[in-house]
CSV table of C-alpha atoms in Angstrom, one decimal:
chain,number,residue,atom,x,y,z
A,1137,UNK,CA,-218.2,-96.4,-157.8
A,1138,UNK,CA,-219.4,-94.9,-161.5
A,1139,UNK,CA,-216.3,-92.9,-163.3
A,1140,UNK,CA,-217.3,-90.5,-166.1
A,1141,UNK,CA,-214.4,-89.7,-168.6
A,1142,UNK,CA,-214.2,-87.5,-171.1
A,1143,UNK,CA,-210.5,-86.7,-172.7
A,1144,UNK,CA,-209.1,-89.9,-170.4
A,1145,UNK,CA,-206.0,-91.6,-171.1
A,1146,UNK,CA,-205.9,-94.1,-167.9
A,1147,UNK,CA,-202.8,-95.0,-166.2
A,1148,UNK,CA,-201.6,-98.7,-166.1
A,1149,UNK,CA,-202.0,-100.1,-163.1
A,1150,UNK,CA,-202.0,-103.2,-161.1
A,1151,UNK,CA,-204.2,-104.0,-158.7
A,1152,UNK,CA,-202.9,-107.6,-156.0
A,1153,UNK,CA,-205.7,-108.5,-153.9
A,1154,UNK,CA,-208.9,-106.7,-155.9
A,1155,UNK,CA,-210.5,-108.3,-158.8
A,1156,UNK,CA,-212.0,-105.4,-161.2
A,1157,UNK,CA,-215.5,-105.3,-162.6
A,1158,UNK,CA,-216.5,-103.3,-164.5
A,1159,UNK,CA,-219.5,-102.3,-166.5
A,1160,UNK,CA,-220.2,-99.6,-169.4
A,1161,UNK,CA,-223.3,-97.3,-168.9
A,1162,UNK,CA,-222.5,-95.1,-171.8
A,1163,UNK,CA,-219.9,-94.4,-174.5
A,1164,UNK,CA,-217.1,-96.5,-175.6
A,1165,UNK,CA,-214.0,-96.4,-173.6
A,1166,UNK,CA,-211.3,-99.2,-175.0
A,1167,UNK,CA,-209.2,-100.7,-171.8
A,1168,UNK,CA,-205.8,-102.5,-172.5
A,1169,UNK,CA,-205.5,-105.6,-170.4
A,1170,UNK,CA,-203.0,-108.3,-170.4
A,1171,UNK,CA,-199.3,-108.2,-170.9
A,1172,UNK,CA,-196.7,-106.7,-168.9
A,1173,UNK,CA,-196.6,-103.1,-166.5
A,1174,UNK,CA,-193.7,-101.4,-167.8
A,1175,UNK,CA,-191.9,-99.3,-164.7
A,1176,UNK,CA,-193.7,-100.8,-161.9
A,1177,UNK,CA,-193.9,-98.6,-158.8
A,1178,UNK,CA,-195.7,-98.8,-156.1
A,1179,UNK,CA,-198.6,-96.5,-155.4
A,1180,UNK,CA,-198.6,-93.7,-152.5
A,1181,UNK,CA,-200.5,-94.8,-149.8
A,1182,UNK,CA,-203.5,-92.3,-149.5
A,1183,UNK,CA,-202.3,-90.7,-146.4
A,1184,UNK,CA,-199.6,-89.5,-148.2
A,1185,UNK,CA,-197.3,-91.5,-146.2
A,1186,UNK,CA,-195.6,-94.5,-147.5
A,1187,UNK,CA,-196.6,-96.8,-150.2
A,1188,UNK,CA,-200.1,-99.0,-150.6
A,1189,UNK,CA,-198.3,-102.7,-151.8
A,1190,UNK,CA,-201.3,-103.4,-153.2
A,1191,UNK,CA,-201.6,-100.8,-155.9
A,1192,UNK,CA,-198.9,-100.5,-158.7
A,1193,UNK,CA,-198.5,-98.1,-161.2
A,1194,UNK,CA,-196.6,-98.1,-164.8
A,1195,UNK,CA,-195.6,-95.7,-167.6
A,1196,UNK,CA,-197.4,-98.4,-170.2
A,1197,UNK,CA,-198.8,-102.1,-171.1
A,1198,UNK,CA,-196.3,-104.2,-173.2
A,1199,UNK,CA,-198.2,-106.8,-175.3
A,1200,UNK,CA,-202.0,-106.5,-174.0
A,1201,UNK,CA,-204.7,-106.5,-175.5
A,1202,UNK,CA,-207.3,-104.0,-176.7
A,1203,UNK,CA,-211.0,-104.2,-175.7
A,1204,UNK,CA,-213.6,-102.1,-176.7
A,1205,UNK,CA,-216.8,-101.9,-174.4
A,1206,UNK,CA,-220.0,-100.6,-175.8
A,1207,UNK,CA,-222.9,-99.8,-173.5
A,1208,UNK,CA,-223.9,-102.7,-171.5
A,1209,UNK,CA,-220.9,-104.7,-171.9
A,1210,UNK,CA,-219.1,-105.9,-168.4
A,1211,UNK,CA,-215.3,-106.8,-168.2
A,1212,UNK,CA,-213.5,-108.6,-165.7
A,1213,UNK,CA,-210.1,-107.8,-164.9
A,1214,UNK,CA,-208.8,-110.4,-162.4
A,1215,UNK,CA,-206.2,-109.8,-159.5
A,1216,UNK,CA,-202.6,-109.0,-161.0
A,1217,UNK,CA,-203.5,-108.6,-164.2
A,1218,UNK,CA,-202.2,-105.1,-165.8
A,1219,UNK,CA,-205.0,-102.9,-167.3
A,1220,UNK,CA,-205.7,-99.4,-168.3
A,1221,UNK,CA,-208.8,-97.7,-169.8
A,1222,UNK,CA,-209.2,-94.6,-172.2
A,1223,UNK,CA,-211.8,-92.6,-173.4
A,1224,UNK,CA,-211.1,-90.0,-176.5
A,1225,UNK,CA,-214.2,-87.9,-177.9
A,1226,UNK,CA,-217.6,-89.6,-176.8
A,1227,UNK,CA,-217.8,-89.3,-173.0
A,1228,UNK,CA,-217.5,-92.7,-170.9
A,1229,UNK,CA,-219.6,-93.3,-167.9
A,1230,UNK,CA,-218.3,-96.7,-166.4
A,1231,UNK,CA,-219.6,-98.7,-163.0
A,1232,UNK,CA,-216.8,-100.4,-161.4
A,1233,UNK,CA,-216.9,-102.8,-158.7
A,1234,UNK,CA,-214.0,-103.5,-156.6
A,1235,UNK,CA,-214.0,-107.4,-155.2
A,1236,UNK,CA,-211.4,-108.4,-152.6
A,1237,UNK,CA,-209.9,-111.7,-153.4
A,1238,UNK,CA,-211.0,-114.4,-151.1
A,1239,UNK,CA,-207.8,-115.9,-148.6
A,1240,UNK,CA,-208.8,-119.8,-147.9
């Protein structure tokens, strides 16, 4: 999936079975990763219906930290780990690829 951003302020989310990966095609969106989701909800479930357990949502990130991606740069945002991405001013285009974690 490639996201373009312009004016983005992400929301903080959680993701429990997908590992994140994502890579920056242009611009310089910073993502917040780490650190704790602050009012954890679960997400709606896309049929409208329910919840999807495996998506959680937040009002912010206490103590994460701030990365900065610059065209070409890839970040890897493991299972469970709180993250958010913004992009203020220079337009972002990002690739992201979703990876399921493995159940042995």
């Amino acid at each position: 999936k490639i996201l373009e951003d312009h004016d983005h302020s992400g929301e903080p989310e959680i993701h429990v079975h997908e590992h994140d990966l994502w890579l920056c095609v242009e611009g310089e969106p910073v993502f917040v990763v780490g650190g704790k989701l602050i009012n954890q909800e679960a997400r709606q479930a896309e049929s409208g219906q329910g919840v999807n357990s495996n998506e959680w949502k937040g009002t912010s990130i206490e103590g994460g930290r701030e990365i900065k991606l610059n065209p070409g740069d890839m970040l890897w945002i493991p299972a469970g780990e709180p993250h958010m991405h913004s992009a203020h001013g220079v337009p972002a285009r990002l690739m992201i690829i979703k990876i399921p974690v493995l159940k042995g």
